Short mmCIF file of C-alpha atoms in Angstrom, two decimals:
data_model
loop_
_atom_site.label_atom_id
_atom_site.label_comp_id
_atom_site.label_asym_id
_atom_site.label_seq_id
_atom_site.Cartn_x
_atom_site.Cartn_y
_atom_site.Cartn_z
CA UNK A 1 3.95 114.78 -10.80
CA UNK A 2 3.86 115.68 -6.95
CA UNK A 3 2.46 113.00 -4.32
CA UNK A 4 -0.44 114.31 -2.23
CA UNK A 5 2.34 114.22 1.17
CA UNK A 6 4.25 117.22 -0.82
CA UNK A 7 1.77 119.57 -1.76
CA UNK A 8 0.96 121.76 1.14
CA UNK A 9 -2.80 123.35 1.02
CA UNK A 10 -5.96 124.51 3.74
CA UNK A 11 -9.17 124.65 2.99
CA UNK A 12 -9.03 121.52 0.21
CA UNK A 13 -12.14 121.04 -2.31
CA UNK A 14 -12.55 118.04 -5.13
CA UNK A 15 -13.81 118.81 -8.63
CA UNK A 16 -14.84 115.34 -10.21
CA UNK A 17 -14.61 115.81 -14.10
CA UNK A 18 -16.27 112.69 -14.99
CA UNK A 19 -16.23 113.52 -18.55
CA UNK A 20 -12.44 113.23 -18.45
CA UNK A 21 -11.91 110.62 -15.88
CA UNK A 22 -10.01 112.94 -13.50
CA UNK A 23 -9.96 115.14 -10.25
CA UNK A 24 -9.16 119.00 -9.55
CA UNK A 25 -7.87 119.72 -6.44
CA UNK A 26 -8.05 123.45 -4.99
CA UNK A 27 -7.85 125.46 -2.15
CA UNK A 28 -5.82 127.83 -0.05
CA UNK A 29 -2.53 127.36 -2.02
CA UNK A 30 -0.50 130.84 -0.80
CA UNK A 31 2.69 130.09 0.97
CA UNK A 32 1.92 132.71 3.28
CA UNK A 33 -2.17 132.83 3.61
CA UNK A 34 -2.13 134.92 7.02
CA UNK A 35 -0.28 138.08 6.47
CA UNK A 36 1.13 137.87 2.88
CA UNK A 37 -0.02 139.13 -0.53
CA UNK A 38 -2.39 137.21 -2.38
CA UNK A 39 -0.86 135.70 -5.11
CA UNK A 40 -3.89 133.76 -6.69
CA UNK A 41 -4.80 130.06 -6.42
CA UNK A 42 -3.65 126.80 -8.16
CA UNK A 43 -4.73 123.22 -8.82
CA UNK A 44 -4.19 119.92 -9.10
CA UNK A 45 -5.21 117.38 -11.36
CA UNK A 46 -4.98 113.69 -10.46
CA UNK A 47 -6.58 110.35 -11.53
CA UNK A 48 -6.31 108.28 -8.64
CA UNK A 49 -5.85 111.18 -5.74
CA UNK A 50 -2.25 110.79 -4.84
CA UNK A 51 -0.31 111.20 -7.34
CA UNK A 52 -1.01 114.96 -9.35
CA UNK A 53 -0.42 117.14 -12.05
CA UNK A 54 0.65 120.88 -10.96
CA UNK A 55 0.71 122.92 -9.63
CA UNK A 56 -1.70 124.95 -12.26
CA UNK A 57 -2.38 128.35 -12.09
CA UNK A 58 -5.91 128.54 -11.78
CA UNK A 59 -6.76 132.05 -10.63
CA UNK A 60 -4.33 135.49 -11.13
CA UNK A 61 -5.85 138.23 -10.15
CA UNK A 62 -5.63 141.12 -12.82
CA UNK A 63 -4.77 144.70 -12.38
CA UNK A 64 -6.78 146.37 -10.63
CA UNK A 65 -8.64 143.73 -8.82
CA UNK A 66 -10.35 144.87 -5.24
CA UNK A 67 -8.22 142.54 -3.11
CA UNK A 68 -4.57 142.21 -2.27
CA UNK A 69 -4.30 139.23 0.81
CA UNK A 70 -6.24 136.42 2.50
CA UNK A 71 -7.08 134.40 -0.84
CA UNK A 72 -9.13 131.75 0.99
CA UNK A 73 -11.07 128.84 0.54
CA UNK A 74 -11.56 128.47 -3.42
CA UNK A 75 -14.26 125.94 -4.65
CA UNK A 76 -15.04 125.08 -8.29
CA UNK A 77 -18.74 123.89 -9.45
CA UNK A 78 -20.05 122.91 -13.29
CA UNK A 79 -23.15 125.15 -13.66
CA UNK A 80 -25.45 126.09 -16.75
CA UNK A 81 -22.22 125.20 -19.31
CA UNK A 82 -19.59 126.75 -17.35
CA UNK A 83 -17.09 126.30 -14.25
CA UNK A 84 -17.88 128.72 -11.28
CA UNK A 85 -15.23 129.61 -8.21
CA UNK A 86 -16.81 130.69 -5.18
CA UNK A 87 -13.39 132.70 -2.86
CA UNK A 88 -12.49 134.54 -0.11
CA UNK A 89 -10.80 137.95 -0.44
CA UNK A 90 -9.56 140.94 1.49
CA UNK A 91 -8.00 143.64 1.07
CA UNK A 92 -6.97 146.97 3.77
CA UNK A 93 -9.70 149.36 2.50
CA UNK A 94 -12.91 146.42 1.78
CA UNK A 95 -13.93 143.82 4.29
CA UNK A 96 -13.46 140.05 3.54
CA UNK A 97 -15.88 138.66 0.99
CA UNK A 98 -16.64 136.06 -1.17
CA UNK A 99 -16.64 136.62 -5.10
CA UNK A 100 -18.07 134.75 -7.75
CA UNK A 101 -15.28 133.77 -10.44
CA UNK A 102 -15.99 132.32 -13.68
CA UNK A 103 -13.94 129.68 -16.42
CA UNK A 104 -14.56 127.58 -19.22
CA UNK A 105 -12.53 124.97 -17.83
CA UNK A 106 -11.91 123.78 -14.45
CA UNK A 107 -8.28 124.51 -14.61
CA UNK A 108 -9.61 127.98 -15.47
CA UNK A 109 -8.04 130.57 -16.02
CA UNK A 110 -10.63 131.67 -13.74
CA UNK A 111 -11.98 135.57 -14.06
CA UNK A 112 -14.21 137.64 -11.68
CA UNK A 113 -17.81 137.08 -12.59
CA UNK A 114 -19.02 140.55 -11.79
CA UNK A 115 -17.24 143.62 -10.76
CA UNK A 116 -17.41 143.08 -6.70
CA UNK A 117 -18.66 140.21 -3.73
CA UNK A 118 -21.82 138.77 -3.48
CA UNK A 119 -21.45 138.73 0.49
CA UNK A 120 -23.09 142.20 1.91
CA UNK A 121 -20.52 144.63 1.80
CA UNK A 122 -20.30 145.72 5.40
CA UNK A 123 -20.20 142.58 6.65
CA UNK A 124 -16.38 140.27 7.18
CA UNK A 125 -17.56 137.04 5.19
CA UNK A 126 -15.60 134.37 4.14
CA UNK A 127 -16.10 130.42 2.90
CA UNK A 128 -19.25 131.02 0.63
CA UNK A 129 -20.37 127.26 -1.07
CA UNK A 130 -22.87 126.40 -3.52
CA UNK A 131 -26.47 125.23 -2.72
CA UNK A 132 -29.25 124.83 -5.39
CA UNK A 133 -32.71 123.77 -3.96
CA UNK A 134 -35.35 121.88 -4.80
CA UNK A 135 -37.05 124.56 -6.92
CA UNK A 136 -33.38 125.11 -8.33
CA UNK A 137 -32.64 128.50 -7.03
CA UNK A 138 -29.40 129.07 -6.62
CA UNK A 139 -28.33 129.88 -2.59
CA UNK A 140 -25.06 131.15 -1.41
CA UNK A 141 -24.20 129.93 2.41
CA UNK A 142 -21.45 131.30 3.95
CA UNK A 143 -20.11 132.43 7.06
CA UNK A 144 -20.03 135.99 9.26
CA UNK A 145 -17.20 135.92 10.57
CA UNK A 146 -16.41 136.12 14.46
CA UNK A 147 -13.61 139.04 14.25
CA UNK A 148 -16.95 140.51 13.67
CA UNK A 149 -20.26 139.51 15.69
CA UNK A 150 -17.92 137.33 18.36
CA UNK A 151 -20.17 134.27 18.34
CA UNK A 152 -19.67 133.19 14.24
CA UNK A 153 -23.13 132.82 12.50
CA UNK A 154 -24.08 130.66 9.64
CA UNK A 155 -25.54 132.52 6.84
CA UNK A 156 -27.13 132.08 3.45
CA UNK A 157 -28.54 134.37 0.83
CA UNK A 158 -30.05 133.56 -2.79
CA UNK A 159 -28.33 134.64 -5.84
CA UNK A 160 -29.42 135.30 -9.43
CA UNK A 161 -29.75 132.31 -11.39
CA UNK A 162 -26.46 133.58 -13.64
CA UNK A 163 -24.97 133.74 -9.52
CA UNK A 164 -23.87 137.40 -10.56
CA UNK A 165 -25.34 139.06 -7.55
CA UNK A 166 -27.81 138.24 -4.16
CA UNK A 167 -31.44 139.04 -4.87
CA UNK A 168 -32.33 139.36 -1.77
CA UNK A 169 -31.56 140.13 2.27
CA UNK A 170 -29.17 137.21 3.73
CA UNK A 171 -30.80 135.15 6.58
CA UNK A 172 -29.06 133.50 9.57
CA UNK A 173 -28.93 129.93 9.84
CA UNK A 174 -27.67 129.50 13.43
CA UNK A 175 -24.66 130.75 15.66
CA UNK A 176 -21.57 128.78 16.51
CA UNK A 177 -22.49 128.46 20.03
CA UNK A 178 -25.60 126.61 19.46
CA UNK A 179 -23.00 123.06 18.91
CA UNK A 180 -22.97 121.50 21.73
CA UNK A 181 -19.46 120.67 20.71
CA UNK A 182 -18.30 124.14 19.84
CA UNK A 183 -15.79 125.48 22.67
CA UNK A 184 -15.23 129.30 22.54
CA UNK A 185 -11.42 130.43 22.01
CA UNK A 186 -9.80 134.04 21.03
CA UNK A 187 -7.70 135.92 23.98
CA UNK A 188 -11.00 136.41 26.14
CA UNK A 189 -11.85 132.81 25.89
CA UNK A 190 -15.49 134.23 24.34
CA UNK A 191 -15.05 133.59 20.43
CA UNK A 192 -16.84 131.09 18.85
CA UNK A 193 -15.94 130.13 15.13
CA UNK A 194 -18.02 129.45 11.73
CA UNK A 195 -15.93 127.93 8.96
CA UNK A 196 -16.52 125.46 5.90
CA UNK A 197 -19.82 125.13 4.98
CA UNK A 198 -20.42 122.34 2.58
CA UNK A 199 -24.34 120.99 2.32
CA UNK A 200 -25.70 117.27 1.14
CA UNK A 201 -28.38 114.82 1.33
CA UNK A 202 -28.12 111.94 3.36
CA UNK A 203 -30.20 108.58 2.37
CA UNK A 204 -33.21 110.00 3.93
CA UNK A 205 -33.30 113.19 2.00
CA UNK A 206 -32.54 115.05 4.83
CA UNK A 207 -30.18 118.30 4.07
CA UNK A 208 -27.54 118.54 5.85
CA UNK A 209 -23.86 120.43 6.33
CA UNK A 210 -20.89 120.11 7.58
CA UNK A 211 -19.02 123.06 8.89
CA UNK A 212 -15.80 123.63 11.31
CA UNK A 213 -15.37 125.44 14.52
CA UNK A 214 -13.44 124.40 17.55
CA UNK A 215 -13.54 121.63 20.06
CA UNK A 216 -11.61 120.41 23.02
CA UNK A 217 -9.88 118.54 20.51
CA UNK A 218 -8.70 121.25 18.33
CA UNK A 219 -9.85 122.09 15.26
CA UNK A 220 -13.15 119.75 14.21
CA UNK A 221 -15.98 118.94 11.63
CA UNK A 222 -19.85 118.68 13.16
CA UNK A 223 -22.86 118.13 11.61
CA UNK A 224 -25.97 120.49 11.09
CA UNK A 225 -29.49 119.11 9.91
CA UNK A 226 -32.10 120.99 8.52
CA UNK A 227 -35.70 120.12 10.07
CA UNK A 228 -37.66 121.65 7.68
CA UNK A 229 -34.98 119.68 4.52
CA UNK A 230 -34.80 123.80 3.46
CA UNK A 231 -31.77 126.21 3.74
CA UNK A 232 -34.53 128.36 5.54
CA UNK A 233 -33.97 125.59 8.81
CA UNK A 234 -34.27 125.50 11.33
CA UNK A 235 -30.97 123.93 11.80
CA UNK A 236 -30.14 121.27 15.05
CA UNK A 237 -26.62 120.64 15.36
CA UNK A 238 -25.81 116.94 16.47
CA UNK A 239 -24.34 116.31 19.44
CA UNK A 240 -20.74 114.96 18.60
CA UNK A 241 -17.94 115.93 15.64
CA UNK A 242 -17.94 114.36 12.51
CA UNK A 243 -14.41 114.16 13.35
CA UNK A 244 -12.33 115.27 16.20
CA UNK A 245 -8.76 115.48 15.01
CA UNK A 246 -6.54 118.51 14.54
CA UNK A 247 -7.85 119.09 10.85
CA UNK A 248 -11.27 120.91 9.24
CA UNK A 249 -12.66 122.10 6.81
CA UNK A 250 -14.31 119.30 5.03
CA UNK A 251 -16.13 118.77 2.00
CA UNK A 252 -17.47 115.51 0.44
CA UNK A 253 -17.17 113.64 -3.11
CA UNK A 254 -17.70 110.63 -5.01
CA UNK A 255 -15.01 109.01 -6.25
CA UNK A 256 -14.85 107.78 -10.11
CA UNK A 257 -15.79 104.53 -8.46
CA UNK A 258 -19.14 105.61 -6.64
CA UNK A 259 -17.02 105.40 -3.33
CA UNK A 260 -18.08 108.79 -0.75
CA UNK A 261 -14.83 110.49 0.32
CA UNK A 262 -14.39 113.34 2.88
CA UNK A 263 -11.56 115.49 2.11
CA UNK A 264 -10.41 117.75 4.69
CA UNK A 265 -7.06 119.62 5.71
CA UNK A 266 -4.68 118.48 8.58
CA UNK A 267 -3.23 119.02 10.75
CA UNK A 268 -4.40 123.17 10.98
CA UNK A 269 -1.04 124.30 11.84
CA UNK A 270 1.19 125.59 9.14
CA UNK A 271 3.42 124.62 7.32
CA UNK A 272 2.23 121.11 7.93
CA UNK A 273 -1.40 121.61 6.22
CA UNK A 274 -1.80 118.82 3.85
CA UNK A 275 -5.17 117.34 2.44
CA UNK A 276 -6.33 114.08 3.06
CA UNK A 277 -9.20 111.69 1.63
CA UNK A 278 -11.36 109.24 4.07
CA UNK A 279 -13.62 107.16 2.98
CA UNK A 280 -17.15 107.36 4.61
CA UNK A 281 -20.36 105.44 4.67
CA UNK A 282 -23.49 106.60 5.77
CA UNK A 283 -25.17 104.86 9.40
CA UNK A 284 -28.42 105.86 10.93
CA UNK A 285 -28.55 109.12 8.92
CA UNK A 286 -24.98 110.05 9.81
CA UNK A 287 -21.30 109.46 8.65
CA UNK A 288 -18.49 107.58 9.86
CA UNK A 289 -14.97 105.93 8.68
CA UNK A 290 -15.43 103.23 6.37
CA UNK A 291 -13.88 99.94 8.38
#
């Protein structure tokens, strides 16, 4: 067993696997996620979210796979019988992407879905997340990336119902610089970043996400809402950060319990990335820290 303080990881996600009373953890698990080759991802599996199991192998990609570095951002949803991984690859010759991955557990082994990305492939993509509407059609958002359009968009495009492939164009959901919060970066000072999606429903019904981008505080975690309560939007962004510390990111979770947990990484500067869990309550529509 490894405590939570030991096991270095970006990008964290929860799998809840209520049927046997326990929790995955993934993410970005490479020692070298920036310039090294991709070696695959691993989890953890824990009952009470310190103490876990691992690490697992839970992807290895096969010969002949499309990408070779920049394994980013895996997370791991029960759909229609079996366990999909939504990931972010790259290689030198393809742009970076998300792929589908599929398992019949979620400590996989996990294997490519279909034979390349569901992100379009002349875009740089990354951080692709599960959303099933109301009518239950199955919607990838994800992010264009900034090394590309400069000012990071917010994008979503609906997928198959097996989630094999898009069936139809992507649409925009907003741009970085539309937070208020958001504070541009890069060697220019004129970048603005889009990272983490992860959508839910507040008490109200409303939809919203949380995604990352930069602050004056560092990395941080804001809030969009949907007006319309569809991925269509039009999306505000609220005024201040979920929360403003050095760490992003963030996805949430219900504990075996019933208790709402945010799980983020922090702080973003490696090799220090570890993930932590914070309790959070719902007030006025929005989320805090549970006193």
């Amino acid at each position: 067993m490894v405590h939570r303080k030991d096991i270095r990881i970006r990008d964290p996600f929860i799998f809840v696997d209520k049927q046997h009373n326990c929790y995955y953890l993934y993410g970005t698990t490479d020692q070298n996620v920036w310039s090294g080759p991709g070696t695959g991802f691993d989890t953890y599996r824990s009952t009470d979210l310190e103490q876990w199991e691992g690490p697992i192998p839970a992807f290895r990609p096969e010969s002949g796979f499309w990408a070779d570095h920049h394994f980013w951002a895996p997370e791991v949803y029960s759909y229609n019988g079996s366990y999909y991984m939504f990931a972010s690859f790259k290689s030198e010759d393809k742009r970076r992407a998300t792929q589908v991955l599929i398992a019949d557990e979620p400590a996989g082994p996990f294997k490519p879905l279909s034979s390349s990305p569901v992100t379009p492939a002349e875009w740089e993509c990354l951080d692709g997340t599960l959303h099933i509407d109301e009518s239950g059609q199955p919607w990838m958002v994800f992010c264009q990336e900034w090394v590309q359009v400069r000012d990071g968009k917010m994008c979503a495009v609906p997928l198959t119902a097996d989630l094999q492939e898009a069936v139809g164009e992507p649409i925009t959901l907003f741009s970085a610089s539309e937070a208020p919060w958001a504070v541009a970066g890069g060697d220019n000072k004129d970048v603005y970043v889009t990272d983490g999606p992860f959508l839910f429903k507040n008490e109200a019904a409303e939809l919203l996400m949380l995604w990352s981008s930069g602050s004056v505080n560092g990395y941080a975690i804001g809030i969009a809402r949907s007006k319309s309560g569809r991925i269509e939007g039009p999306w505000m962004q609220d005024e201040e950060t979920l929360f403003p510390e050095d760490g992003g990111h963030g996805m949430l979770f219900r504990t075996l319990d019933d208790r709402l947990m945010l799980t983020m990484h922090t702080p973003n500067n490696q090799p220090d990335e570890r993930a932590v869990f914070i309790e959070v309550e719902e007030q006025r529509g929005t989320l805090q820290r549970k006193a």
